[in-house]
């Protein structure tokens, strides 16, 4: 006899939110705030528990960008396990996290492995700097 997964209304609401957020990063607090704005009560402990379960099932990715930021998550679609590996760019001014898929950086990975005996994890690799929007704002302020 096959065991059927137990689905709650909260799980369904969370998965609906994940589909809306496909390809974007979010924190557990973002999820809580989203449902609070819609007057839907889902406790933060329930949100963390469900997100951790989905990470274990391979339905979402979990990232730790740095020691000072909350973990963030990403739903990449129904086939999340085969999602393309990518790097991250983090704006030091606005905090925005940007996906970066770049063959040049894949070559860097090959160089690091061949020349330095080091294999890095692109899903946990973050480049810090300033995004285009913040750079433009800063340029306008400097004028």
mmCIF file of N, CA and C in Angstrom:
data_model
loop_
_atom_site.group_PDB
_atom_site.id
_atom_site.type_symbol
_atom_site.label_atom_id
_atom_site.label_comp_id
_atom_site.label_asym_id
_atom_site.label_seq_id
_atom_site.Cartn_x
_atom_site.Cartn_y
_atom_site.Cartn_z
ATOM 1 N N UNK A 1 0.844 -1.181 0.000
ATOM 2 C CA UNK A 1 0.000 0.000 0.000
ATOM 3 C C UNK A 1 0.891 1.247 0.000
ATOM 4 N N UNK A 2 0.638 2.156 -0.920
ATOM 5 C CA UNK A 2 1.448 3.367 -1.048
ATOM 6 C C UNK A 2 0.976 4.434 -0.068
ATOM 7 N N UNK A 3 1.944 5.042 0.612
ATOM 8 C CA UNK A 3 1.637 6.088 1.580
ATOM 9 C C UNK A 3 1.369 7.389 0.834
ATOM 10 N N UNK A 4 0.260 8.058 1.160
ATOM 11 C CA UNK A 4 -0.113 9.319 0.531
ATOM 12 C C UNK A 4 0.372 10.477 1.391
ATOM 13 N N UNK A 5 0.932 11.475 0.750
ATOM 14 C CA UNK A 5 1.405 12.649 1.477
ATOM 15 C C UNK A 5 0.215 13.433 2.008
ATOM 16 N N UNK A 6 0.324 13.867 3.246
ATOM 17 C CA UNK A 6 -0.722 14.662 3.888
ATOM 18 C C UNK A 6 -0.559 16.117 3.471
ATOM 19 N N UNK A 7 -1.623 16.687 2.928
ATOM 20 C CA UNK A 7 -1.574 18.085 2.479
ATOM 21 C C UNK A 7 -2.512 18.917 3.341
ATOM 22 N N UNK A 8 -2.001 20.035 3.810
ATOM 23 C CA UNK A 8 -2.834 20.951 4.567
ATOM 24 C C UNK A 8 -3.123 22.173 3.711
ATOM 25 N N UNK A 9 -4.091 22.954 4.138
ATOM 26 C CA UNK A 9 -4.404 24.205 3.446
ATOM 27 C C UNK A 9 -3.183 25.122 3.446
ATOM 28 N N UNK A 10 -2.458 25.145 4.571
ATOM 29 C CA UNK A 10 -1.264 25.988 4.666
ATOM 30 C C UNK A 10 -0.196 25.542 3.669
ATOM 31 N N UNK A 11 -0.024 24.229 3.492
ATOM 32 C CA UNK A 11 0.940 23.734 2.510
ATOM 33 C C UNK A 11 0.544 24.167 1.099
ATOM 34 N N UNK A 12 -0.730 24.085 0.809
ATOM 35 C CA UNK A 12 -1.213 24.487 -0.517
ATOM 36 C C UNK A 12 -1.000 25.979 -0.746
ATOM 37 N N UNK A 13 -1.284 26.790 0.275
ATOM 38 C CA UNK A 13 -1.054 28.234 0.160
ATOM 39 C C UNK A 13 0.424 28.547 -0.039
ATOM 40 N N UNK A 14 1.274 27.853 0.707
ATOM 41 C CA UNK A 14 2.714 28.066 0.582
ATOM 42 C C UNK A 14 3.193 27.692 -0.822
ATOM 43 N N UNK A 15 2.732 26.559 -1.330
ATOM 44 C CA UNK A 15 3.172 26.132 -2.658
ATOM 45 C C UNK A 15 2.660 27.085 -3.739
ATOM 46 N N UNK A 16 1.493 27.640 -3.536
ATOM 47 C CA UNK A 16 0.974 28.645 -4.468
ATOM 48 C C UNK A 16 1.887 29.868 -4.470
ATOM 49 N N UNK A 17 2.316 30.290 -3.285
ATOM 50 C CA UNK A 17 3.250 31.417 -3.165
ATOM 51 C C UNK A 17 4.567 31.102 -3.870
ATOM 52 N N UNK A 18 5.073 29.883 -3.687
ATOM 53 C CA UNK A 18 6.331 29.487 -4.327
ATOM 54 C C UNK A 18 6.236 29.584 -5.845
ATOM 55 N N UNK A 19 5.116 29.152 -6.397
ATOM 56 C CA UNK A 19 4.939 29.250 -7.855
ATOM 57 C C UNK A 19 4.950 30.704 -8.309
ATOM 58 N N UNK A 20 4.370 31.599 -7.504
ATOM 59 C CA UNK A 20 4.400 33.038 -7.825
ATOM 60 C C UNK A 20 5.824 33.579 -7.779
ATOM 61 N N UNK A 21 6.650 33.008 -6.925
ATOM 62 C CA UNK A 21 8.008 33.501 -6.702
ATOM 63 C C UNK A 21 9.054 32.746 -7.521
ATOM 64 N N UNK A 22 8.624 31.912 -8.452
ATOM 65 C CA UNK A 22 9.570 31.098 -9.211
ATOM 66 C C UNK A 22 10.703 31.943 -9.789
ATOM 67 N N UNK A 23 11.933 31.499 -9.524
ATOM 68 C CA UNK A 23 13.111 32.185 -10.033
ATOM 69 C C UNK A 23 13.545 33.384 -9.214
ATOM 70 N N UNK A 24 12.822 33.685 -8.138
ATOM 71 C CA UNK A 24 13.180 34.816 -7.275
ATOM 72 C C UNK A 24 13.589 34.290 -5.908
ATOM 73 N N UNK A 25 14.400 35.051 -5.218
ATOM 74 C CA UNK A 25 14.811 34.687 -3.870
ATOM 75 C C UNK A 25 13.843 35.265 -2.852
ATOM 76 N N UNK A 26 13.637 34.541 -1.763
ATOM 77 C CA UNK A 26 12.767 35.012 -0.689
ATOM 78 C C UNK A 26 13.237 34.408 0.619
ATOM 79 N N UNK A 27 12.892 35.062 1.712
ATOM 80 C CA UNK A 27 13.206 34.553 3.044
ATOM 81 C C UNK A 27 11.924 34.051 3.696
ATOM 82 N N UNK A 28 12.075 33.369 4.799
ATOM 83 C CA UNK A 28 10.894 32.923 5.556
ATOM 84 C C UNK A 28 10.086 34.139 6.002
ATOM 85 N N UNK A 29 10.764 35.218 6.346
ATOM 86 C CA UNK A 29 10.082 36.445 6.752
ATOM 87 C C UNK A 29 9.282 37.032 5.583
ATOM 88 N N UNK A 30 9.813 36.952 4.369
ATOM 89 C CA UNK A 30 9.061 37.409 3.187
ATOM 90 C C UNK A 30 7.760 36.625 3.047
ATOM 91 N N UNK A 31 7.842 35.317 3.281
ATOM 92 C CA UNK A 31 6.658 34.458 3.186
ATOM 93 C C UNK A 31 5.641 34.877 4.245
ATOM 94 N N UNK A 32 6.111 35.042 5.481
ATOM 95 C CA UNK A 32 5.214 35.439 6.574
ATOM 96 C C UNK A 32 4.541 36.768 6.268
ATOM 97 N N UNK A 33 5.324 37.749 5.799
ATOM 98 C CA UNK A 33 4.778 39.076 5.491
ATOM 99 C C UNK A 33 3.757 39.009 4.355
ATOM 100 N N UNK A 34 4.018 38.176 3.376
ATOM 101 C CA UNK A 34 3.086 38.002 2.250
ATOM 102 C C UNK A 34 1.721 37.537 2.757
ATOM 103 N N UNK A 35 1.725 36.503 3.600
ATOM 104 C CA UNK A 35 0.460 35.967 4.097
ATOM 105 C C UNK A 35 -0.200 36.911 5.107
ATOM 106 N N UNK A 36 0.602 37.597 5.903
ATOM 107 C CA UNK A 36 0.046 38.567 6.840
ATOM 108 C C UNK A 36 -0.678 39.685 6.082
ATOM 109 N N UNK A 37 -0.097 40.141 4.971
ATOM 110 C CA UNK A 37 -0.718 41.199 4.163
ATOM 111 C C UNK A 37 -2.053 40.741 3.579
ATOM 112 N N UNK A 38 -2.224 39.430 3.426
ATOM 113 C CA UNK A 38 -3.478 38.880 2.897
ATOM 114 C C UNK A 38 -4.405 38.411 4.027
ATOM 115 N N UNK A 39 -4.040 38.758 5.273
ATOM 116 C CA UNK A 39 -4.805 38.347 6.458
ATOM 117 C C UNK A 39 -4.948 36.830 6.566
ATOM 118 N N UNK A 40 -3.877 36.130 6.205
ATOM 119 C CA UNK A 40 -3.833 34.674 6.330
ATOM 120 C C UNK A 40 -2.831 34.363 7.436
ATOM 121 N N UNK A 41 -3.281 33.628 8.429
ATOM 122 C CA UNK A 41 -2.435 33.335 9.577
ATOM 123 C C UNK A 41 -1.669 32.027 9.379
ATOM 124 N N UNK A 42 -0.364 32.157 9.191
ATOM 125 C CA UNK A 42 0.529 31.002 9.161
ATOM 126 C C UNK A 42 1.716 31.374 10.042
ATOM 127 N N UNK A 43 1.941 30.587 11.078
ATOM 128 C CA UNK A 43 3.021 30.880 12.016
ATOM 129 C C UNK A 43 4.393 30.739 11.378
ATOM 130 N N UNK A 44 5.338 31.508 11.867
ATOM 131 C CA UNK A 44 6.699 31.485 11.324
ATOM 132 C C UNK A 44 7.331 30.107 11.513
ATOM 133 N N UNK A 45 7.027 29.421 12.626
ATOM 134 C CA UNK A 45 7.582 28.077 12.849
ATOM 135 C C UNK A 45 7.068 27.112 11.784
ATOM 136 N N UNK A 46 5.793 27.233 11.425
ATOM 137 C CA UNK A 46 5.206 26.394 10.371
ATOM 138 C C UNK A 46 5.881 26.693 9.035
ATOM 139 N N UNK A 47 6.116 27.964 8.765
ATOM 140 C CA UNK A 47 6.768 28.348 7.508
ATOM 141 C C UNK A 47 8.164 27.740 7.440
ATOM 142 N N UNK A 48 8.954 27.888 8.498
ATOM 143 C CA UNK A 48 10.302 27.303 8.511
ATOM 144 C C UNK A 48 10.247 25.787 8.339
ATOM 145 N N UNK A 49 9.324 25.152 9.044
ATOM 146 C CA UNK A 49 9.206 23.696 8.974
ATOM 147 C C UNK A 49 8.878 23.250 7.547
ATOM 148 N N UNK A 50 7.931 23.948 6.917
ATOM 149 C CA UNK A 50 7.544 23.580 5.548
ATOM 150 C C UNK A 50 8.666 23.868 4.546
ATOM 151 N N UNK A 51 9.350 25.000 4.701
ATOM 152 C CA UNK A 51 10.459 25.318 3.796
ATOM 153 C C UNK A 51 11.568 24.280 3.936
ATOM 154 N N UNK A 52 11.903 23.905 5.176
ATOM 155 C CA UNK A 52 12.944 22.891 5.377
ATOM 156 C C UNK A 52 12.542 21.552 4.757
ATOM 157 N N UNK A 53 11.270 21.219 4.876
ATOM 158 C CA UNK A 53 10.771 19.975 4.276
ATOM 159 C C UNK A 53 10.928 20.027 2.756
ATOM 160 N N UNK A 54 10.584 21.159 2.153
ATOM 161 C CA UNK A 54 10.694 21.299 0.698
ATOM 162 C C UNK A 54 12.150 21.285 0.237
ATOM 163 N N UNK A 55 13.056 21.814 1.059
ATOM 164 C CA UNK A 55 14.487 21.743 0.746
ATOM 165 C C UNK A 55 14.921 20.278 0.742
ATOM 166 N N UNK A 56 14.532 19.531 1.780
ATOM 167 C CA UNK A 56 14.886 18.114 1.888
ATOM 168 C C UNK A 56 14.337 17.327 0.703
ATOM 169 N N UNK A 57 13.147 17.679 0.251
ATOM 170 C CA UNK A 57 12.525 16.993 -0.890
ATOM 171 C C UNK A 57 13.116 17.444 -2.225
ATOM 172 N N UNK A 58 13.963 18.475 -2.195
ATOM 173 C CA UNK A 58 14.575 18.966 -3.424
ATOM 174 C C UNK A 58 13.671 19.861 -4.251
ATOM 175 N N UNK A 59 12.601 20.371 -3.645
ATOM 176 C CA UNK A 59 11.666 21.215 -4.382
ATOM 177 C C UNK A 59 12.058 22.684 -4.374
ATOM 178 N N UNK A 60 12.865 23.082 -3.393
ATOM 179 C CA UNK A 60 13.393 24.443 -3.352
ATOM 180 C C UNK A 60 14.865 24.382 -2.958
ATOM 181 N N UNK A 61 15.596 25.416 -3.301
ATOM 182 C CA UNK A 61 16.999 25.543 -2.916
ATOM 183 C C UNK A 61 17.091 26.497 -1.728
ATOM 184 N N UNK A 62 18.044 26.245 -0.845
ATOM 185 C CA UNK A 62 18.272 27.104 0.315
ATOM 186 C C UNK A 62 19.684 27.653 0.210
ATOM 187 N N UNK A 63 19.827 28.960 0.397
ATOM 188 C CA UNK A 63 21.111 29.626 0.298
ATOM 189 C C UNK A 63 21.431 30.367 1.586
ATOM 190 N N UNK A 64 22.693 30.317 1.973
ATOM 191 C CA UNK A 64 23.207 31.153 3.051
ATOM 192 C C UNK A 64 24.200 32.094 2.385
ATOM 193 N N UNK A 65 23.795 33.318 2.159
ATOM 194 C CA UNK A 65 24.612 34.260 1.408
ATOM 195 C C UNK A 65 25.778 34.775 2.240
ATOM 196 N N UNK A 66 25.524 35.090 3.500
ATOM 197 C CA UNK A 66 26.598 35.515 4.387
ATOM 198 C C UNK A 66 26.162 35.285 5.829
ATOM 199 N N UNK A 67 27.048 35.548 6.757
ATOM 200 C CA UNK A 67 26.758 35.306 8.172
ATOM 201 C C UNK A 67 25.776 36.305 8.767
ATOM 202 N N UNK A 68 25.492 37.382 8.049
ATOM 203 C CA UNK A 68 24.656 38.444 8.597
ATOM 204 C C UNK A 68 23.236 38.454 8.030
ATOM 205 N N UNK A 69 22.978 37.652 7.020
ATOM 206 C CA UNK A 69 21.668 37.652 6.365
ATOM 207 C C UNK A 69 20.921 36.364 6.688
ATOM 208 N N UNK A 70 19.599 36.465 6.679
ATOM 209 C CA UNK A 70 18.770 35.278 6.864
ATOM 210 C C UNK A 70 18.937 34.360 5.658
ATOM 211 N N UNK A 71 18.719 33.087 5.869
ATOM 212 C CA UNK A 71 18.756 32.145 4.755
ATOM 213 C C UNK A 71 17.707 32.573 3.744
ATOM 214 N N UNK A 72 18.024 32.388 2.482
ATOM 215 C CA UNK A 72 17.017 32.680 1.472
ATOM 216 C C UNK A 72 16.765 31.410 0.673
ATOM 217 N N UNK A 73 15.629 31.395 0.032
ATOM 218 C CA UNK A 73 15.157 30.220 -0.680
ATOM 219 C C UNK A 73 14.816 30.600 -2.105
ATOM 220 N N UNK A 74 14.764 29.574 -2.962
ATOM 221 C CA UNK A 74 14.359 29.794 -4.341
ATOM 222 C C UNK A 74 13.637 28.560 -4.849
ATOM 223 N N UNK A 75 12.497 28.799 -5.443
ATOM 224 C CA UNK A 75 11.752 27.744 -6.127
ATOM 225 C C UNK A 75 12.048 27.899 -7.608
ATOM 226 N N UNK A 76 12.611 26.858 -8.195
ATOM 227 C CA UNK A 76 13.037 26.953 -9.597
ATOM 228 C C UNK A 76 12.086 26.241 -10.550
ATOM 229 N N UNK A 77 10.950 25.804 -10.064
ATOM 230 C CA UNK A 77 9.998 25.118 -10.927
ATOM 231 C C UNK A 77 9.790 23.688 -10.470
ATOM 232 N N UNK A 78 8.974 22.976 -11.194
ATOM 233 C CA UNK A 78 8.610 21.612 -10.804
ATOM 234 C C UNK A 78 9.816 20.674 -10.785
ATOM 235 N N UNK A 79 10.823 20.946 -11.621
ATOM 236 C CA UNK A 79 11.993 20.072 -11.691
ATOM 237 C C UNK A 79 13.194 20.777 -11.087
ATOM 238 N N UNK A 80 13.071 21.196 -9.847
ATOM 239 C CA UNK A 80 14.092 22.011 -9.183
ATOM 240 C C UNK A 80 15.444 21.306 -9.100
ATOM 241 N N UNK A 81 15.460 19.985 -8.944
ATOM 242 C CA UNK A 81 16.728 19.273 -8.780
ATOM 243 C C UNK A 81 17.620 19.426 -9.995
ATOM 244 N N UNK A 82 17.036 19.609 -11.173
ATOM 245 C CA UNK A 82 17.865 19.726 -12.365
ATOM 246 C C UNK A 82 18.045 21.178 -12.794
ATOM 247 N N UNK A 83 17.693 22.097 -11.903
ATOM 248 C CA UNK A 83 17.833 23.517 -12.241
ATOM 249 C C UNK A 83 19.289 23.835 -12.544
ATOM 250 N N UNK A 84 19.500 24.754 -13.477
ATOM 251 C CA UNK A 84 20.853 25.165 -13.840
ATOM 252 C C UNK A 84 21.574 25.733 -12.634
ATOM 253 N N UNK A 85 22.845 25.384 -12.519
ATOM 254 C CA UNK A 85 23.647 25.989 -11.468
ATOM 255 C C UNK A 85 23.955 27.415 -11.879
ATOM 256 N N UNK A 86 23.992 28.270 -10.889
ATOM 257 C CA UNK A 86 24.261 29.666 -11.168
ATOM 258 C C UNK A 86 24.999 30.288 -9.995
ATOM 259 N N UNK A 87 25.573 31.429 -10.257
ATOM 260 C CA UNK A 87 26.265 32.196 -9.243
ATOM 261 C C UNK A 87 25.316 33.284 -8.758
ATOM 262 N N UNK A 88 25.729 33.989 -7.720
ATOM 263 C CA UNK A 88 24.918 35.088 -7.208
ATOM 264 C C UNK A 88 25.746 36.361 -7.120
ATOM 265 N N UNK A 89 25.082 37.460 -7.402
ATOM 266 C CA UNK A 89 25.649 38.785 -7.207
ATOM 267 C C UNK A 89 24.821 39.435 -6.107
ATOM 268 N N UNK A 90 25.464 40.043 -5.123
ATOM 269 C CA UNK A 90 24.721 40.717 -4.060
ATOM 270 C C UNK A 90 25.133 42.180 -4.027
ATOM 271 N N UNK A 91 24.119 43.054 -4.164
ATOM 272 C CA UNK A 91 24.372 44.489 -4.115
ATOM 273 C C UNK A 91 24.621 44.894 -2.663
ATOM 274 N N UNK A 92 25.743 45.548 -2.441
ATOM 275 C CA UNK A 92 26.096 45.978 -1.090
ATOM 276 C C UNK A 92 25.295 47.194 -0.642
ATOM 277 N N UNK A 93 24.587 47.848 -1.568
ATOM 278 C CA UNK A 93 23.791 49.021 -1.195
ATOM 279 C C UNK A 93 22.338 48.657 -0.908
ATOM 280 N N UNK A 94 21.692 47.955 -1.822
ATOM 281 C CA UNK A 94 20.263 47.648 -1.623
ATOM 282 C C UNK A 94 20.022 46.222 -1.133
ATOM 283 N N UNK A 95 21.043 45.371 -1.182
ATOM 284 C CA UNK A 95 20.898 44.001 -0.697
ATOM 285 C C UNK A 95 20.299 43.037 -1.700
ATOM 286 N N UNK A 96 19.983 43.532 -2.899
ATOM 287 C CA UNK A 96 19.358 42.685 -3.926
ATOM 288 C C UNK A 96 20.282 41.521 -4.286
ATOM 289 N N UNK A 97 19.686 40.355 -4.488
ATOM 290 C CA UNK A 97 20.415 39.164 -4.883
ATOM 291 C C UNK A 97 20.056 38.856 -6.333
ATOM 292 N N UNK A 98 21.063 38.722 -7.175
ATOM 293 C CA UNK A 98 20.860 38.571 -8.614
ATOM 294 C C UNK A 98 21.491 37.264 -9.063
ATOM 295 N N UNK A 99 20.761 36.506 -9.903
ATOM 296 C CA UNK A 99 21.311 35.295 -10.511
ATOM 297 C C UNK A 99 22.304 35.675 -11.587
ATOM 298 N N UNK A 100 23.338 34.888 -11.714
ATOM 299 C CA UNK A 100 24.303 35.095 -12.779
ATOM 300 C C UNK A 100 24.657 33.746 -13.380
ATOM 301 N N UNK A 101 24.293 33.570 -14.636
ATOM 302 C CA UNK A 101 24.696 32.383 -15.378
ATOM 303 C C UNK A 101 25.691 32.871 -16.414
ATOM 304 N N UNK A 102 26.935 32.435 -16.281
ATOM 305 C CA UNK A 102 27.984 32.975 -17.121
ATOM 306 C C UNK A 102 29.013 31.888 -17.422
ATOM 307 N N UNK A 103 29.212 31.607 -18.696
ATOM 308 C CA UNK A 103 30.181 30.592 -19.095
ATOM 309 C C UNK A 103 31.600 30.970 -18.681
ATOM 310 N N UNK A 104 31.890 32.252 -18.643
ATOM 311 C CA UNK A 104 33.223 32.703 -18.239
ATOM 312 C C UNK A 104 33.533 32.241 -16.815
ATOM 313 N N UNK A 105 32.543 32.303 -15.941
ATOM 314 C CA UNK A 105 32.757 31.881 -14.560
ATOM 315 C C UNK A 105 32.870 30.363 -14.455
ATOM 316 N N UNK A 106 32.187 29.652 -15.353
ATOM 317 C CA UNK A 106 32.348 28.205 -15.387
ATOM 318 C C UNK A 106 33.793 27.862 -15.745
ATOM 319 N N UNK A 107 34.384 28.648 -16.641
ATOM 320 C CA UNK A 107 35.792 28.455 -16.990
ATOM 321 C C UNK A 107 36.685 28.722 -15.782
ATOM 322 N N UNK A 108 36.322 29.712 -14.984
ATOM 323 C CA UNK A 108 37.063 29.994 -13.752
ATOM 324 C C UNK A 108 37.040 28.760 -12.849
ATOM 325 N N UNK A 109 35.889 28.104 -12.772
ATOM 326 C CA UNK A 109 35.786 26.888 -11.970
ATOM 327 C C UNK A 109 36.751 25.814 -12.458
ATOM 328 N N UNK A 110 36.846 25.671 -13.767
ATOM 329 C CA UNK A 110 37.787 24.710 -14.336
ATOM 330 C C UNK A 110 39.229 25.074 -14.001
ATOM 331 N N UNK A 111 39.540 26.349 -14.083
ATOM 332 C CA UNK A 111 40.891 26.824 -13.749
ATOM 333 C C UNK A 111 41.207 26.547 -12.279
ATOM 334 N N UNK A 112 40.277 26.858 -11.398
ATOM 335 C CA UNK A 112 40.513 26.624 -9.970
ATOM 336 C C UNK A 112 40.767 25.147 -9.684
ATOM 337 N N UNK A 113 40.021 24.287 -10.351
ATOM 338 C CA UNK A 113 40.184 22.847 -10.135
ATOM 339 C C UNK A 113 41.519 22.360 -10.683
ATOM 340 N N UNK A 114 41.815 22.743 -11.923
ATOM 341 C CA UNK A 114 43.036 22.267 -12.580
ATOM 342 C C UNK A 114 44.302 22.851 -11.966
ATOM 343 N N UNK A 115 44.312 24.145 -11.792
ATOM 344 C CA UNK A 115 45.539 24.827 -11.365
ATOM 345 C C UNK A 115 45.724 24.905 -9.856
ATOM 346 N N UNK A 116 44.612 24.826 -9.108
ATOM 347 C CA UNK A 116 44.708 25.036 -7.663
ATOM 348 C C UNK A 116 44.126 23.895 -6.837
ATOM 349 N N UNK A 117 43.602 22.872 -7.517
ATOM 350 C CA UNK A 117 43.059 21.717 -6.806
ATOM 351 C C UNK A 117 41.874 22.050 -5.929
ATOM 352 N N UNK A 118 41.086 23.030 -6.357
ATOM 353 C CA UNK A 118 39.956 23.481 -5.537
ATOM 354 C C UNK A 118 38.673 23.426 -6.357
ATOM 355 N N UNK A 119 37.651 22.806 -5.796
ATOM 356 C CA UNK A 119 36.342 22.747 -6.447
ATOM 357 C C UNK A 119 35.386 23.596 -5.621
ATOM 358 N N UNK A 120 34.825 24.630 -6.240
ATOM 359 C CA UNK A 120 33.918 25.506 -5.508
ATOM 360 C C UNK A 120 32.477 25.153 -5.813
ATOM 361 N N UNK A 121 31.588 25.631 -4.982
ATOM 362 C CA UNK A 121 30.160 25.377 -5.124
ATOM 363 C C UNK A 121 29.509 26.629 -5.707
ATOM 364 N N UNK A 122 29.106 26.614 -6.986
ATOM 365 C CA UNK A 122 28.535 27.816 -7.590
ATOM 366 C C UNK A 122 27.241 28.276 -6.920
ATOM 367 N N UNK A 123 26.494 27.363 -6.321
ATOM 368 C CA UNK A 123 25.252 27.761 -5.656
ATOM 369 C C UNK A 123 25.523 28.543 -4.380
ATOM 370 N N UNK A 124 26.739 28.465 -3.863
ATOM 371 C CA UNK A 124 27.076 29.199 -2.645
ATOM 372 C C UNK A 124 28.119 30.275 -2.905
ATOM 373 N N UNK A 125 28.400 30.522 -4.175
ATOM 374 C CA UNK A 125 29.390 31.530 -4.529
ATOM 375 C C UNK A 125 28.693 32.862 -4.762
ATOM 376 N N UNK A 126 29.120 33.879 -4.022
ATOM 377 C CA UNK A 126 28.490 35.191 -4.086
ATOM 378 C C UNK A 126 29.557 36.240 -4.389
ATOM 379 N N UNK A 127 29.270 37.067 -5.370
ATOM 380 C CA UNK A 127 30.126 38.197 -5.690
ATOM 381 C C UNK A 127 29.449 39.453 -5.165
ATOM 382 N N UNK A 128 30.173 40.240 -4.400
ATOM 383 C CA UNK A 128 29.631 41.458 -3.811
ATOM 384 C C UNK A 128 30.048 42.659 -4.642
ATOM 385 N N UNK A 129 29.143 43.616 -4.756
ATOM 386 C CA UNK A 129 29.419 44.833 -5.497
ATOM 387 C C UNK A 129 28.189 45.721 -5.482
ATOM 388 N N UNK A 130 27.999 46.496 -6.552
ATOM 389 C CA UNK A 130 26.883 47.434 -6.638
ATOM 390 C C UNK A 130 26.097 47.130 -7.921
ATOM 391 N N UNK A 131 24.781 46.984 -7.781
ATOM 392 C CA UNK A 131 23.933 46.685 -8.943
ATOM 393 C C UNK A 131 23.792 47.928 -9.829
ATOM 394 N N UNK A 132 23.316 47.710 -11.034
ATOM 395 C CA UNK A 132 23.155 48.790 -12.005
ATOM 396 C C UNK A 132 22.241 49.893 -11.475
ATOM 397 N N UNK A 133 21.113 49.508 -10.867
ATOM 398 C CA UNK A 133 20.171 50.512 -10.350
ATOM 399 C C UNK A 133 20.834 51.414 -9.308
ATOM 400 N N UNK A 134 21.547 50.801 -8.358
ATOM 401 C CA UNK A 134 22.200 51.594 -7.309
ATOM 402 C C UNK A 134 23.347 52.425 -7.883
ATOM 403 N N UNK A 135 24.068 51.873 -8.854
ATOM 404 C CA UNK A 135 25.154 52.623 -9.482
ATOM 405 C C UNK A 135 24.605 53.854 -10.193
ATOM 406 N N UNK A 136 23.467 53.699 -10.885
ATOM 407 C CA UNK A 136 22.841 54.841 -11.568
ATOM 408 C C UNK A 136 22.381 55.902 -10.570
ATOM 409 N N UNK A 137 21.755 55.465 -9.474
ATOM 410 C CA UNK A 137 21.311 56.395 -8.434
ATOM 411 C C UNK A 137 22.502 57.143 -7.847
ATOM 412 N N UNK A 138 23.578 56.411 -7.588
ATOM 413 C CA UNK A 138 24.775 57.018 -7.015
ATOM 414 C C UNK A 138 25.381 58.029 -7.986
ATOM 415 N N UNK A 139 25.407 57.704 -9.285
ATOM 416 C CA UNK A 139 25.929 58.629 -10.290
ATOM 417 C C UNK A 139 25.107 59.909 -10.329
ATOM 418 N N UNK A 140 23.776 59.771 -10.236
ATOM 419 C CA UNK A 140 22.898 60.956 -10.258
ATOM 420 C C UNK A 140 23.107 61.824 -9.025
ATOM 421 N N UNK A 141 23.339 61.187 -7.882
ATOM 422 C CA UNK A 141 23.590 61.935 -6.641
ATOM 423 C C UNK A 141 24.919 62.687 -6.710
ATOM 424 N N UNK A 142 25.895 62.092 -7.397
ATOM 425 C CA UNK A 142 27.214 62.692 -7.506
ATOM 426 C C UNK A 142 27.263 63.863 -8.490
ATOM 427 N N UNK A 143 26.244 63.976 -9.345
ATOM 428 C CA UNK A 143 26.238 65.055 -10.369
ATOM 429 C C UNK A 143 25.988 66.421 -9.764
#
